[in-house]
């Protein structure tokens, strides 16, 4: 015997089923629009020294990640810079970090094979700062002087030592190398305790801007050491000739551009990081370009067309998925 619902009741049941299916579809669409599910928990980003670009960029990115990754506690970890950042990452003390491409190429410590890139971000420009009255007009003129070359774990120190070598100077023998970063070197220069200091960072760097407002300085061109620099080994291939535009530090450059070198910055993680989480982080990095770039000008260089060029590190699988999902 075939059982049939009364017509009115049957319509109500069918309506309920239809509404239920519609509700399920809406829920699926909401979940789908929210992106791929990702693991919750703490997430640590290693940054850099106070007043450096890594630190400022990281602080702004932290807020955007907290907004875009509910359930993930995003923490920042200060560091001396690129080299120490890679050590933190490889040892599991950080989940994501910033580093210069040359430092990544140069790193062969434990865990090096696990390093993976999320995005190419922006270029660092090497800056050699001296008092405006200084007679230093080239790296070669630093012989015998007190020079801030960055902290031992920084990318600044890595490049500064190579630049000095390209100028046929030994950092430990031909000058007094001071392990000072951009957080302390400006004050040391202003107080007469340094004769010069190197800095590698995005343009403009706030600490250099502030120094220039309080103390007359000049930027030393580096064009004469670019060719010998490229002869120092494979890692030096990541340096390119570049020009600091006149408006990088207007009251210092007086309408003049400065020839220097540049190196790409990368956002890096390891192959142990969950692909879904990396995919979401990559999206946040790209989507936050304008808001972060309004504060950290160098972040305006973040671009989908160049973000995938992360040599010497391969892209993380999660980052690759994101770039494929937005490919025209």
XYZ file of C-alpha atoms in Angstrom:
328
model
C 0.000 0.000 0.000
C 1.426 3.379 -1.030
C 1.412 6.020 1.657
C 0.661 9.628 0.625
C 0.778 12.813 2.660
C -2.227 15.090 2.491
C -1.729 17.667 -0.268
C -1.354 20.623 2.074
C 1.047 18.788 4.339
C 3.014 17.491 1.342
C 3.505 21.014 0.057
C 4.748 22.093 3.492
C 7.237 19.232 3.637
C 8.492 19.982 0.132
C 8.791 23.652 1.039
C 10.744 22.752 4.173
C 13.110 20.550 2.200
C 13.623 23.300 -0.379
C 14.339 25.877 2.329
C 16.708 23.477 4.009
C 18.593 22.909 0.776
C 18.713 26.655 0.115
C 20.041 27.257 3.609
C 22.696 24.609 3.149
C 23.694 26.202 -0.157
C 23.983 29.628 1.456
C 26.059 28.160 4.289
C 28.318 26.429 1.760
C 28.751 29.682 -0.148
C 29.614 31.564 3.060
C 32.174 28.974 4.052
C 33.541 28.828 0.544
C 33.880 32.596 0.345
C 35.728 32.575 3.658
C 38.454 30.533 1.993
C 40.077 27.185 2.624
C 39.917 26.043 6.272
C 43.227 26.562 8.050
C 44.727 25.421 11.370
C 44.145 27.691 14.364
C 46.758 28.429 16.981
C 49.732 30.736 17.587
C 51.721 32.103 14.667
C 55.044 33.900 15.090
C 56.506 36.380 12.608
C 60.173 37.338 13.069
C 60.764 40.963 12.056
C 63.852 43.088 12.776
C 65.289 45.899 14.855
C 63.175 48.741 16.259
C 62.728 51.594 13.752
C 63.629 49.272 10.855
C 61.324 48.607 7.906
C 60.860 44.908 8.780
C 59.571 45.832 12.225
C 57.127 48.433 10.925
C 55.914 46.234 8.094
C 55.499 43.306 10.484
C 53.484 45.351 12.976
C 51.050 46.475 10.273
C 50.818 42.997 8.755
C 50.111 41.577 12.216
C 46.890 43.592 12.429
C 45.739 42.459 8.984
C 46.522 38.807 9.723
C 44.568 38.967 12.973
C 41.608 40.327 11.032
C 41.830 37.769 8.224
C 42.722 34.711 10.314
C 40.211 34.397 13.175
C 41.460 31.994 15.799
C 45.134 32.589 15.002
C 47.172 34.456 17.607
C 49.749 36.394 15.576
C 52.884 37.333 17.506
C 55.938 39.330 16.488
C 59.505 38.391 17.366
C 62.221 41.066 17.182
C 65.549 40.140 15.600
C 68.813 41.574 14.331
C 67.663 41.112 10.741
C 67.740 38.759 7.751
C 70.354 36.242 8.877
C 68.945 35.784 12.365
C 65.432 35.656 10.922
C 66.393 32.626 8.840
C 67.907 30.980 11.904
C 64.698 31.588 13.858
C 62.637 30.169 11.019
C 64.772 27.099 10.424
C 64.898 26.304 14.154
C 61.135 26.597 14.599
C 61.231 29.808 16.654
C 59.256 31.605 13.941
C 56.658 30.521 11.378
C 57.129 33.367 8.902
C 59.803 35.985 8.470
C 61.353 38.627 6.234
C 64.747 38.215 4.639
C 66.884 39.569 1.836
C 67.406 37.299 -1.163
C 71.191 37.349 -0.747
C 70.882 36.188 2.860
C 68.593 33.345 1.781
C 71.109 32.289 -0.874
C 73.921 32.486 1.662
C 72.148 30.464 4.370
C 73.338 26.861 4.601
C 72.613 26.173 8.255
C 70.360 23.479 9.728
C 66.959 23.425 8.047
C 68.083 25.322 4.951
C 66.477 22.765 2.628
C 63.081 23.381 4.251
C 62.951 27.112 3.492
C 60.139 28.195 1.184
C 59.064 31.595 -0.120
C 55.642 33.185 0.199
C 56.207 36.334 -1.849
C 58.748 38.768 -3.166
C 57.890 42.016 -1.413
C 60.029 45.051 -2.170
C 63.649 46.018 -2.772
C 66.117 47.100 -0.115
C 68.484 49.904 -1.077
C 71.965 50.024 0.384
C 72.598 53.364 2.051
C 75.942 54.686 3.287
C 75.312 57.670 5.568
C 77.964 60.157 6.685
C 77.893 63.683 8.149
C 77.306 66.348 5.496
C 80.765 67.806 6.148
C 82.496 64.415 5.763
C 85.202 63.940 3.135
C 83.971 60.393 2.490
C 82.795 60.176 -1.133
C 83.305 56.448 -1.722
C 83.399 53.207 0.225
C 87.153 53.272 -0.289
C 87.363 56.434 1.808
C 86.248 54.540 4.936
C 89.735 53.261 5.699
C 90.658 53.972 9.315
C 87.198 55.292 10.248
C 84.571 54.175 12.756
C 81.850 52.560 10.660
C 78.533 51.027 11.691
C 78.188 47.840 9.653
C 74.988 46.436 11.177
C 74.464 43.804 13.834
C 76.037 40.356 13.293
C 72.737 38.653 12.412
C 71.575 41.338 9.993
C 71.437 41.511 6.228
C 73.088 44.926 6.566
C 76.231 43.325 7.969
C 76.236 40.738 5.194
C 76.112 43.365 2.442
C 78.358 45.887 4.202
C 81.175 43.373 4.536
C 80.846 42.443 0.870
C 80.881 46.099 -0.172
C 84.001 46.695 1.874
C 85.638 43.641 0.336
C 84.690 44.892 -3.129
C 86.455 48.161 -2.201
C 89.502 46.133 -1.100
C 88.954 46.871 2.567
C 88.910 44.341 5.393
C 86.151 45.179 7.866
C 88.144 43.777 10.792
C 91.533 45.204 9.883
C 91.231 48.363 7.775
C 88.620 50.218 9.801
C 86.866 50.114 13.150
C 83.735 48.112 12.454
C 80.960 48.855 14.942
C 78.072 46.348 15.212
C 75.389 49.038 15.148
C 72.063 48.833 13.347
C 69.640 51.527 12.283
C 68.151 51.550 15.791
C 71.391 52.904 17.317
C 73.688 54.080 14.493
C 71.927 57.417 13.784
C 72.375 58.549 17.380
C 76.015 57.394 17.374
C 76.677 59.371 14.185
C 75.003 62.492 15.539
C 76.962 62.296 18.786
C 80.284 61.914 16.964
C 80.866 58.291 17.986
C 80.618 57.048 14.399
C 82.055 58.464 11.197
C 79.685 56.558 8.912
C 77.182 53.741 8.900
C 75.632 51.335 6.421
C 71.942 50.591 6.212
C 69.967 48.352 3.887
C 66.248 49.052 3.800
C 63.218 50.200 1.895
C 62.881 53.803 0.797
C 62.482 55.939 2.703
C 63.559 54.529 6.065
C 61.976 56.444 8.928
C 65.117 56.414 11.100
C 67.151 58.058 8.312
C 64.411 60.632 7.751
C 64.403 61.514 11.425
C 68.196 61.772 11.541
C 68.215 64.096 8.517
C 65.755 66.437 10.240
C 68.008 66.765 13.283
C 71.504 66.495 11.829
C 73.016 67.353 8.405
C 73.966 64.158 6.533
C 74.792 63.017 3.027
C 74.422 59.740 1.137
C 77.544 58.281 -0.442
C 77.179 56.812 -3.983
C 78.115 53.138 -4.334
C 78.384 52.877 -8.117
C 82.155 52.344 -8.093
C 81.941 49.054 -6.167
C 79.078 47.427 -8.061
C 81.238 45.680 -10.665
C 83.785 44.228 -8.199
C 80.892 43.257 -5.920
C 79.460 40.969 -8.607
C 82.769 39.138 -8.775
C 82.611 37.953 -5.159
C 80.489 34.829 -5.612
C 77.059 33.431 -6.399
C 75.192 35.210 -3.571
C 76.390 38.556 -4.944
C 74.343 37.875 -8.075
C 71.281 38.989 -6.130
C 72.544 42.581 -6.007
C 71.622 44.910 -8.842
C 72.616 48.423 -9.740
C 69.893 50.834 -8.665
C 69.178 54.518 -8.301
C 67.719 56.136 -5.213
C 65.223 58.679 -6.575
C 65.668 62.342 -5.607
C 62.563 62.291 -3.439
C 63.695 59.376 -1.237
C 65.218 61.881 1.218
C 64.474 65.295 -0.353
C 66.233 67.455 2.223
C 69.379 65.326 1.909
C 69.591 64.712 -1.833
C 68.679 68.237 -2.982
C 67.153 66.983 -6.208
C 69.976 64.551 -6.961
C 69.599 60.810 -7.480
C 72.094 58.453 -5.803
C 73.584 55.401 -7.514
C 73.565 52.400 -5.208
C 72.700 48.686 -5.110
C 69.398 46.974 -4.374
C 68.382 43.499 -3.266
C 64.949 41.896 -3.119
C 63.133 41.176 0.127
C 61.154 37.981 0.567
C 58.475 36.782 2.959
C 59.562 33.269 3.909
C 58.253 30.226 5.746
C 59.129 26.504 5.690
C 57.679 23.479 3.940
C 56.342 22.361 7.327
C 53.785 25.182 7.419
C 50.240 24.129 6.487
C 49.464 24.984 2.827
C 45.986 26.322 3.634
C 47.448 28.707 6.201
C 50.141 29.871 3.777
C 47.501 30.415 1.103
C 45.531 32.677 3.434
C 48.654 34.553 4.573
C 49.668 35.112 0.947
C 46.266 36.567 0.171
C 46.516 38.943 3.121
C 49.982 40.105 2.045
C 48.725 40.939 -1.444
C 45.423 42.458 -0.300
C 47.087 44.652 2.340
C 49.540 46.289 -0.055
C 47.719 49.614 -0.267
C 46.918 49.971 3.430
C 50.445 49.027 4.540
C 51.975 50.969 1.661
C 50.305 54.136 2.879
C 52.535 53.917 5.968
C 55.535 51.890 4.768
C 56.117 53.332 1.306
C 58.326 50.494 0.104
C 55.377 48.099 0.540
C 53.768 49.775 -2.468
C 56.126 47.638 -4.574
C 54.261 44.447 -3.617
C 52.679 43.243 -6.851
C 51.107 40.023 -8.124
C 53.228 40.218 -11.267
C 56.506 40.136 -9.344
C 55.540 38.373 -6.097
C 56.199 34.937 -7.588
C 59.844 35.700 -8.452
C 61.335 34.426 -5.206
C 64.722 33.156 -6.335
C 66.725 31.627 -4.621
C 63.862 29.967 -2.741
C 61.052 27.917 -4.293
C 57.463 28.962 -3.659
C 55.592 27.246 -0.866
C 52.756 25.048 -2.145
C 50.169 27.197 -0.362
C 51.494 30.370 -1.984
C 51.490 28.665 -5.376
C 47.828 27.740 -4.900
C 46.944 31.340 -4.157
C 48.752 32.732 -7.205
C 47.098 30.134 -9.448
C 43.671 31.007 -8.007
C 44.014 34.665 -8.996
C 45.785 34.110 -12.301
C 43.875 35.924 -15.103
